[in-house]
Short mmCIF file of C-alpha atoms in Angstrom, two decimals:
data_model
loop_
_atom_site.label_atom_id
_atom_site.label_comp_id
_atom_site.label_asym_id
_atom_site.label_seq_id
_atom_site.Cartn_x
_atom_site.Cartn_y
_atom_site.Cartn_z
CA MET A 34 12.29 29.80 -90.76
CA SER A 35 12.44 26.06 -91.33
CA VAL A 36 9.91 23.67 -89.77
CA GLN A 37 12.65 22.03 -87.70
CA ARG A 38 13.83 25.31 -86.19
CA LEU A 39 10.22 26.31 -85.50
CA SER A 40 9.63 23.05 -83.66
CA ARG A 41 12.71 23.55 -81.50
CA SER A 42 11.57 27.06 -80.62
CA ILE A 43 8.15 25.84 -79.58
CA VAL A 44 9.68 23.13 -77.35
CA THR A 45 12.02 25.68 -75.74
CA VAL A 46 9.14 28.06 -74.99
CA CYS A 47 7.14 25.20 -73.46
CA LEU A 48 10.03 24.18 -71.22
CA ILE A 49 10.52 27.75 -70.00
CA ALA A 50 6.80 28.10 -69.30
CA THR A 51 6.77 24.81 -67.40
CA THR A 52 9.75 25.87 -65.31
CA LEU A 53 8.14 29.18 -64.40
CA ALA A 54 4.82 27.57 -63.57
CA SER A 55 6.26 24.82 -61.33
CA PRO A 56 6.74 26.97 -58.20
CA LEU A 57 3.17 28.21 -58.49
CA ILE A 58 1.83 24.67 -58.70
CA ALA A 59 3.85 23.62 -55.60
CA MET A 60 2.55 26.55 -53.63
CA ALA A 61 -1.02 25.65 -54.51
CA GLU A 62 -0.75 22.11 -53.06
CA PRO A 63 -2.23 21.75 -49.54
CA ALA A 64 0.20 21.04 -46.70
CA ALA A 65 0.04 17.61 -45.07
CA GLN A 66 -2.00 17.72 -41.84
CA GLY A 67 -1.30 14.27 -40.36
CA GLU A 68 -3.71 11.41 -39.92
CA CYS A 69 -6.33 13.56 -38.12
CA PRO A 70 -6.81 16.87 -39.95
CA GLY A 71 -8.90 19.40 -38.05
CA ASN A 72 -8.70 17.57 -34.73
CA ALA A 73 -11.03 19.39 -32.28
CA LEU A 74 -9.48 17.93 -29.10
CA LEU A 75 -6.96 19.46 -26.71
CA ASN A 76 -3.77 17.46 -26.17
CA PRO A 77 -5.00 14.53 -28.30
CA GLY A 78 -1.62 12.75 -28.29
CA PHE A 79 -0.83 13.41 -24.58
CA GLU A 80 2.34 15.28 -25.51
CA GLU A 81 1.44 18.55 -23.71
CA GLY A 82 2.06 17.63 -20.09
CA PHE A 83 0.37 15.91 -17.15
CA SER A 84 -0.87 17.12 -13.76
CA ASP A 85 -1.97 15.51 -10.48
CA ARG A 86 -5.72 15.52 -9.84
CA GLY A 87 -6.17 15.32 -6.09
CA ALA A 88 -3.64 12.55 -5.47
CA GLY A 89 -0.18 11.55 -6.62
CA GLU A 90 -1.51 8.34 -8.16
CA VAL A 91 -3.98 10.30 -10.34
CA SER A 92 -1.71 12.00 -12.90
CA VAL A 93 -3.75 12.94 -16.00
CA ALA A 94 -2.87 14.59 -19.29
CA ASN A 95 -3.66 18.30 -19.44
CA GLY A 96 -6.98 19.02 -21.12
CA TRP A 97 -8.46 15.69 -20.00
CA HIS A 98 -10.38 14.73 -16.85
CA PRO A 99 -10.49 11.34 -15.08
CA TRP A 100 -13.73 9.51 -14.28
CA TRP A 101 -14.43 6.18 -12.57
CA GLN A 102 -17.23 4.12 -11.06
CA ASP A 103 -17.20 3.82 -7.25
CA GLY A 104 -18.33 0.31 -6.27
CA PRO A 105 -20.11 -1.86 -5.58
CA GLY A 106 -17.80 -4.49 -4.08
CA GLN A 107 -14.76 -2.30 -3.44
CA ALA A 108 -13.87 -4.22 -0.27
CA GLU A 109 -13.59 -7.34 -2.43
CA GLY A 110 -11.53 -5.55 -5.11
CA TYR A 111 -14.24 -4.60 -7.61
CA TYR A 112 -14.88 -1.21 -9.25
CA ARG A 113 -12.09 0.68 -7.57
CA ARG A 114 -10.54 3.91 -8.73
CA PRO A 115 -7.58 3.10 -11.00
CA GLU A 116 -4.19 4.74 -10.90
CA TYR A 117 -3.52 7.21 -13.73
CA LYS A 118 0.08 7.60 -14.90
CA PRO A 119 1.96 9.03 -17.89
CA GLU A 120 3.72 6.42 -20.02
CA ASP A 121 7.17 7.88 -20.78
CA ALA A 122 9.13 6.57 -23.78
CA SER A 123 12.42 7.73 -22.24
CA ARG A 124 11.85 5.40 -19.27
CA TYR A 125 9.81 2.49 -20.63
CA GLY A 126 10.51 2.49 -24.36
CA MET A 127 7.97 2.51 -27.18
CA ARG A 128 6.18 -0.76 -26.37
CA ARG A 129 3.08 1.08 -25.08
CA ILE A 130 3.43 4.35 -27.04
CA ARG A 131 2.12 4.61 -30.60
CA THR A 132 3.53 8.00 -31.64
CA GLY A 133 5.51 10.74 -29.93
CA ASN A 134 7.03 10.35 -26.47
CA TRP A 135 3.98 9.96 -24.22
CA ALA A 136 0.77 7.99 -23.77
CA GLN A 137 -1.88 7.92 -21.01
CA LYS A 138 -2.03 4.83 -18.83
CA PHE A 139 -4.59 3.79 -16.21
CA PHE A 140 -4.56 0.49 -14.32
CA ASN A 141 -5.38 -1.57 -11.21
CA THR A 142 -3.50 -4.33 -9.39
CA PHE A 143 -5.50 -7.38 -8.25
CA SER A 144 -8.76 -5.43 -8.71
CA THR A 145 -11.12 -4.17 -11.42
CA HIS A 146 -12.31 -0.78 -12.60
CA ASN A 147 -14.81 0.87 -14.91
CA ALA A 148 -13.04 4.12 -15.64
CA GLY A 149 -11.33 6.35 -18.15
CA LEU A 150 -10.95 9.93 -19.37
CA LEU A 151 -13.32 12.56 -20.75
CA GLN A 152 -13.09 15.91 -22.53
CA GLN A 153 -15.79 18.44 -23.44
CA VAL A 154 -15.67 20.21 -26.82
CA GLN A 155 -17.73 23.08 -28.21
CA VAL A 156 -19.20 22.35 -31.67
CA PRO A 157 -22.02 23.68 -33.87
CA VAL A 158 -25.38 22.05 -33.15
CA GLY A 159 -26.18 19.42 -35.76
CA SER A 160 -22.53 18.69 -36.59
CA LYS A 161 -21.53 15.18 -37.60
CA LEU A 162 -18.92 13.88 -35.13
CA THR A 163 -16.38 11.14 -35.71
CA LEU A 164 -14.31 9.99 -32.73
CA SER A 165 -11.42 7.55 -33.03
CA ALA A 166 -8.74 6.36 -30.59
CA TRP A 167 -5.82 3.95 -30.43
CA VAL A 168 -5.59 1.74 -27.36
CA GLN A 169 -3.46 -1.17 -26.17
CA ALA A 170 -4.56 -3.38 -23.24
CA TRP A 171 -2.48 -5.75 -21.13
CA SER A 172 -4.07 -8.10 -18.60
CA SER A 173 -2.12 -10.93 -16.99
CA GLN A 174 -1.30 -12.85 -13.84
CA TYR A 175 2.41 -12.85 -14.75
CA HIS A 176 4.77 -9.89 -14.56
CA ASP A 177 6.39 -10.34 -17.99
CA PRO A 178 4.67 -7.69 -20.20
CA SER A 179 5.23 -9.71 -23.35
CA THR A 180 3.04 -12.55 -22.04
CA VAL A 181 -0.67 -12.78 -21.25
CA VAL A 182 -1.46 -15.33 -18.53
CA SER A 183 -5.04 -15.77 -17.24
CA PRO A 184 -6.21 -12.32 -18.42
CA GLY A 185 -9.09 -10.47 -16.75
CA ASN A 186 -11.24 -9.96 -19.88
CA TYR A 187 -10.20 -6.31 -20.27
CA ARG A 188 -12.68 -4.54 -22.60
CA VAL A 189 -12.11 -1.09 -24.12
CA TYR A 190 -14.63 1.40 -25.55
CA ILE A 191 -14.96 5.01 -26.70
CA GLY A 192 -18.12 7.10 -26.53
CA ILE A 193 -19.76 10.45 -27.34
CA ASP A 194 -22.43 12.25 -25.36
CA PRO A 195 -23.98 14.53 -28.00
CA THR A 196 -25.67 16.61 -25.26
CA GLY A 197 -22.42 17.47 -23.46
CA GLY A 198 -23.07 15.55 -20.23
CA THR A 199 -20.27 14.10 -18.09
CA ASP A 200 -22.07 11.04 -16.67
CA TRP A 201 -20.68 7.89 -18.29
CA SER A 202 -23.85 5.96 -17.34
CA SER A 203 -26.23 8.36 -19.13
CA THR A 204 -28.42 6.86 -21.85
CA ASN A 205 -27.36 9.79 -24.05
CA VAL A 206 -23.84 8.36 -24.48
CA VAL A 207 -23.25 6.57 -27.78
CA TRP A 208 -20.66 3.81 -27.14
CA SER A 209 -18.54 1.85 -29.59
CA ALA A 210 -18.70 -1.94 -29.54
CA PRO A 211 -16.41 -3.35 -26.80
CA GLN A 212 -13.07 -4.76 -27.99
CA MET A 213 -10.86 -7.25 -26.13
CA GLU A 214 -7.38 -7.93 -27.44
CA TYR A 215 -3.99 -7.71 -25.72
CA ASN A 216 -0.50 -6.35 -26.48
CA THR A 217 -1.52 -4.86 -29.82
CA TRP A 218 -2.81 -1.45 -30.89
CA LEU A 219 -6.56 -1.37 -31.57
CA ARG A 220 -8.30 1.47 -33.41
CA LEU A 221 -11.78 2.29 -32.10
CA GLU A 222 -14.26 4.56 -33.91
CA ILE A 223 -17.77 5.90 -33.24
CA GLN A 224 -19.98 8.55 -34.87
CA ALA A 225 -22.79 10.74 -33.56
CA ALA A 226 -24.62 14.00 -34.31
CA ALA A 227 -24.25 16.96 -31.94
CA ARG A 228 -27.52 17.80 -30.18
CA ALA A 229 -26.06 20.72 -28.21
CA GLY A 230 -23.32 23.30 -28.49
CA THR A 231 -21.07 21.19 -26.25
CA VAL A 232 -20.35 17.48 -26.64
CA THR A 233 -18.30 15.10 -24.45
CA VAL A 234 -15.94 12.35 -25.59
CA PHE A 235 -15.19 9.34 -23.35
CA LEU A 236 -12.32 6.83 -23.22
CA ARG A 237 -13.20 3.71 -21.21
CA GLY A 238 -11.55 0.54 -19.87
CA GLN A 239 -13.41 -2.21 -18.00
CA PRO A 240 -11.77 -5.49 -16.90
CA GLU A 241 -14.07 -8.23 -15.62
CA PHE A 242 -11.76 -10.22 -13.33
CA ARG A 243 -9.25 -9.26 -10.61
CA THR A 244 -5.97 -10.24 -12.21
CA GLN A 245 -2.59 -8.99 -11.05
CA PHE A 246 -2.26 -6.55 -13.97
CA ASN A 247 -5.25 -4.78 -15.56
CA ASP A 248 -3.71 -1.98 -17.68
CA SER A 249 -4.71 0.08 -20.71
CA TYR A 250 -2.64 2.59 -22.70
CA TRP A 251 -4.22 5.32 -24.91
CA ASP A 252 -2.71 7.45 -27.67
CA ASP A 253 -3.63 9.56 -30.74
CA ILE A 254 -7.25 10.43 -29.97
CA CYS A 255 -9.07 12.18 -32.85
CA LEU A 256 -12.38 14.08 -33.06
CA THR A 257 -13.41 15.51 -36.40
CA VAL A 258 -16.40 17.83 -36.73
CA GLN A 259 -18.34 18.13 -39.98
CA ARG A 260 -20.45 21.26 -39.76
CA PRO A 261 -24.08 21.04 -40.86
CA THR A 262 -24.74 22.10 -44.45
CA PRO A 263 -26.76 25.33 -44.49
CA GLN A 264 -30.13 24.91 -46.20
CA PRO A 265 -30.73 27.26 -49.17
CA THR A 266 -33.28 30.00 -48.57
CA ARG A 267 -36.28 29.69 -50.85
CA THR A 268 -37.55 32.86 -52.49
CA ARG A 269 -41.30 33.02 -52.21
CA THR A 270 -43.29 34.59 -55.05
CA LYS A 271 -45.13 37.60 -53.81
CA THR A 272 -48.85 37.45 -54.51
CA LEU A 273 -50.48 40.81 -55.11
CA THR A 274 -53.39 40.77 -52.72
CA PRO A 275 -53.90 44.38 -51.77
CA THR A 276 -56.75 43.67 -49.34
CA VAL A 277 -54.89 41.12 -47.15
CA SER A 278 -52.24 42.24 -44.68
CA PRO A 279 -49.41 39.80 -44.09
CA THR A 280 -49.41 38.10 -40.69
CA PRO A 281 -46.33 39.12 -38.71
CA THR A 282 -43.91 36.26 -38.04
CA VAL A 283 -43.27 35.56 -34.34
CA SER A 284 -39.56 35.41 -33.63
CA PRO A 285 -38.63 32.38 -31.51
CA THR A 286 -37.49 33.10 -27.98
CA PRO A 287 -33.74 32.54 -27.82
CA THR A 288 -32.76 29.57 -25.66
CA SER A 289 -30.40 30.52 -22.86
CA THR A 290 -27.17 28.58 -22.54
CA PRO A 291 -27.39 26.41 -19.42
CA THR A 292 -25.05 27.36 -16.60
CA PRO A 293 -22.71 24.47 -15.68
CA VAL A 294 -23.75 22.71 -12.48
CA PRO A 295 -21.27 23.47 -9.67
CA GLY A 296 -19.28 20.70 -8.01
CA SER A 297 -17.55 19.95 -4.72
CA ILE A 298 -14.12 19.09 -3.29
CA CYS A 299 -14.07 16.94 -0.12
CA VAL A 300 -10.87 16.84 1.96
CA SER A 301 -9.46 15.01 4.97
CA VAL A 302 -6.15 14.34 6.74
CA TYR A 303 -5.57 10.80 8.00
CA GLU A 304 -2.86 9.22 10.13
CA ASP A 305 -0.84 6.87 7.92
CA ARG A 306 0.66 4.59 10.56
CA ASN A 307 1.98 2.10 8.03
CA GLY A 308 3.63 4.77 5.89
CA ASN A 309 2.32 3.27 2.62
CA GLY A 310 0.34 6.28 1.38
CA GLN A 311 -3.00 4.48 1.73
CA LEU A 312 -5.79 4.63 4.28
CA ASP A 313 -5.66 1.18 5.89
CA GLN A 314 -8.06 -0.36 8.36
CA GLY A 315 -7.55 1.02 11.86
CA GLU A 316 -5.97 4.28 10.70
CA GLY A 317 -7.93 7.32 11.88
CA LEU A 318 -8.35 10.99 11.05
CA VAL A 319 -6.02 13.78 12.25
CA ALA A 320 -7.42 16.69 14.26
CA GLY A 321 -5.93 20.19 14.25
CA ALA A 322 -4.76 20.29 10.61
CA THR A 323 -5.54 23.38 8.48
CA ILE A 324 -6.62 22.99 4.84
CA SER A 325 -6.86 26.00 2.49
CA LEU A 326 -8.80 26.02 -0.79
CA LEU A 327 -7.00 28.05 -3.47
CA ASP A 328 -8.15 29.22 -6.89
CA SER A 329 -6.12 28.74 -10.08
CA THR A 330 -4.08 31.90 -9.32
CA GLY A 331 -3.15 30.76 -5.81
CA GLN A 332 -5.57 33.04 -3.93
CA GLU A 333 -7.11 31.52 -0.80
CA LEU A 334 -10.89 31.11 -1.10
CA GLN A 335 -11.78 29.13 2.04
CA ARG A 336 -10.04 27.61 5.06
CA TYR A 337 -10.97 24.66 7.26
CA SER A 338 -9.52 23.15 10.47
CA THR A 339 -10.01 19.40 10.96
CA ASP A 340 -11.53 17.97 14.14
CA GLY A 341 -10.64 14.31 13.42
CA GLN A 342 -14.27 13.20 13.53
CA SER A 343 -16.49 14.90 10.93
CA GLU A 344 -14.15 14.63 7.92
CA PRO A 345 -14.13 14.50 5.00
CA HIS A 346 -15.14 18.17 4.88
CA CYS A 347 -16.62 19.33 1.58
CA PHE A 348 -16.14 22.73 -0.07
CA THR A 349 -19.45 22.92 -1.95
CA GLU A 350 -21.06 25.00 -4.72
CA LEU A 351 -17.72 25.47 -6.49
CA PRO A 352 -17.75 26.67 -10.11
CA VAL A 353 -16.29 24.25 -12.64
CA GLY A 354 -12.54 24.75 -13.01
CA ASP A 355 -9.08 24.15 -11.57
CA TYR A 356 -8.28 24.54 -7.85
CA ALA A 357 -5.52 23.66 -5.39
CA LEU A 358 -5.51 22.46 -1.76
CA ARG A 359 -2.81 23.34 0.77
CA ARG A 360 -2.52 21.68 4.19
CA GLN A 361 -0.65 22.50 7.40
CA ASN A 362 -0.20 19.70 9.93
CA PRO A 363 -0.61 20.06 13.68
CA ALA A 364 2.46 19.74 15.89
CA ALA A 365 4.14 16.30 16.03
CA TYR A 366 2.77 15.24 12.62
CA LEU A 367 5.00 14.74 9.59
CA SER A 368 3.62 15.05 6.04
CA LEU A 369 3.66 11.97 3.82
CA GLY A 370 3.38 13.32 0.31
CA ALA A 371 2.93 16.87 -0.97
CA ASP A 372 1.38 19.63 1.14
CA LYS A 373 -0.20 21.22 -1.96
CA LEU A 374 -2.30 19.24 -4.45
CA ALA A 375 -4.24 20.20 -7.57
CA ALA A 376 -7.97 19.44 -7.82
CA VAL A 377 -10.41 19.77 -10.72
CA VAL A 378 -14.11 20.49 -10.24
CA GLN A 379 -16.34 18.88 -12.84
CA PRO A 380 -20.04 19.70 -13.34
CA GLY A 381 -22.14 18.12 -10.61
CA GLN A 382 -19.34 15.86 -9.39
CA THR A 383 -17.35 15.53 -6.15
CA THR A 384 -13.56 15.34 -6.10
CA THR A 385 -12.06 13.63 -3.02
CA VAL A 386 -8.60 14.55 -1.69
CA ALA A 387 -6.94 12.82 1.28
CA PHE A 388 -3.67 14.05 2.81
CA ALA A 389 -1.51 11.53 4.68
CA ALA A 390 0.44 12.36 7.84
CA GLN A 391 2.43 10.36 10.37
CA PHE A 392 2.63 10.96 14.12
CA MET A 393 6.24 11.72 15.11
CA PRO A 394 6.31 12.93 18.75
CA THR A 395 9.44 14.66 20.08
CA PRO A 396 11.10 12.30 22.57
CA THR A 397 11.10 13.56 26.21
CA ALA A 398 14.55 13.62 27.83
CA THR A 399 14.82 11.21 30.78
CA PRO A 400 16.69 12.77 33.78
CA THR A 401 19.87 10.94 34.80
CA HIS A 402 19.96 10.16 38.56
CA THR A 403 23.30 10.84 40.28
CA PRO A 404 24.03 7.99 42.69
CA THR A 405 24.24 9.15 46.34
CA ALA A 406 27.26 7.92 48.26
CA THR A 407 26.41 5.79 51.31
CA PRO A 408 27.94 7.51 54.37
CA THR A 409 30.40 5.49 56.40
CA ALA A 410 29.02 4.71 59.84
CA THR A 411 30.90 6.56 62.58
CA PRO A 412 31.41 4.36 65.67
CA THR A 413 29.35 5.56 68.59
CA PRO A 414 31.55 6.28 71.61
CA ARG A 415 30.77 4.13 74.65
CA PRO A 416 29.94 5.80 77.97
CA ALA A 417 32.71 6.12 80.55
CA LEU A 418 31.00 3.75 82.98
CA GLN A 419 31.00 1.01 80.36
CA ARG A 420 34.71 1.60 79.76
CA VAL A 421 35.48 1.32 83.49
CA GLY A 422 33.35 -1.80 83.88
CA GLY A 423 35.13 -3.46 81.00
CA ALA A 424 38.51 -2.72 82.57
CA VAL A 425 37.37 -4.11 85.98
CA TYR A 426 36.05 -7.20 84.25
CA ARG A 427 39.37 -7.82 82.58
CA VAL A 428 41.35 -7.29 85.87
CA SER A 429 39.01 -9.53 87.89
CA GLY A 430 39.60 -12.30 85.42
CA ILE A 431 43.33 -12.09 86.01
CA ILE A 432 42.88 -12.09 89.80
CA LEU A 433 40.67 -15.18 89.69
CA ALA A 434 43.23 -16.99 87.59
CA ALA A 435 46.01 -16.14 90.07
CA LEU A 436 43.88 -17.31 93.05
CA ALA A 437 43.21 -20.63 91.28
CA LEU A 438 46.92 -21.16 90.79
CA LEU A 439 47.63 -20.36 94.46
CA LEU A 440 44.89 -22.76 95.56
CA VAL A 441 46.38 -25.60 93.54
CA ALA A 442 49.87 -24.88 94.84
CA GLY A 443 48.63 -24.81 98.48
CA LEU A 444 46.83 -28.14 98.14
CA HIS A 445 49.96 -29.70 96.67
CA PHE A 446 52.08 -28.34 99.58
CA LEU A 447 49.72 -29.74 102.22
CA ARG A 448 49.59 -33.18 100.59
CA ASN A 449 53.41 -33.36 100.70
CA ARG A 450 53.55 -32.48 104.40
CA LEU A 451 51.03 -35.07 105.33
#
């Protein structure tokens, strides 16, 4: 065989081997996992649905829980509970959505808030945690969303509580540096080490001033967990000391997992005279309404009837989880809003639910009075004596007239004779 033919044979064999090996190489390549591989969060992109949490204006992505600071200065418009709403690309476009079709929005109008979302995650103790989030803020005194006029200094943060607590004000929470920029996507990131088997991630927005629009939009939240590296076990050299007995090692007492602190749900029914879905000044409580507390399967756990004075009534010592509240109005009251609302109990916290109703009494029919005809007066017959007297009176008048005529005629006759 010539050298040229041998070379061609070698090239052909190499090509065939390369062709056969190519599928194996492709199968060995790892599949793409997106920009957050191994994300430990539930519903991190807010694409898996939303649910109401005690009120129609608190609609939160499934897997997440709302939190907010109550006061001080709520009467003046400071530190109020924001409204939570889903941002829907099919309705509002992609201006406030980074990826997918949904984002989570929370906002106030002419007031401020210190609020956000949280989620608890189970991780190995000692894990290295990296939390990142994309957020876009808009704060303005003018309704055009593409402009920013006199903004309210809207700051955004993310945080991790490595002990698993749900109190945003705890000193255990590790917060990112506050960022303040409008109408653009900001990426926030923070790291911490897990000190317990459960950790909590926080999203937070905090405007300083009461502008007309104080909004923030959140999308693509990511939590990666790097497990602790196991330390190698050192093999100790056994020393032959026949006269010394080894001291038994005391096994550490296992630490019990703490039971989550129960929470409460406080409920009331108020008379919404203005029909605006808000409890305004001068609007009171409704007596005689029935409120049932249901578990996640719809079974009734407790029932309460309002007296219009001692509400809100609190269902206490409730295990952490999902519940529902169902109300039945007293007679003459019309429901404003849903008669069944979802409520979430968080560890050691109180969820407040207020049902609105409007008084609509049934009008009482006014009887129609039939006019009574006035009877025609029947002339009273005169007595017979009166009738006779009247006739005599008329005849006597005639006689007197005749006598007067005769008297005149007689005087005239006598005057002519004389």
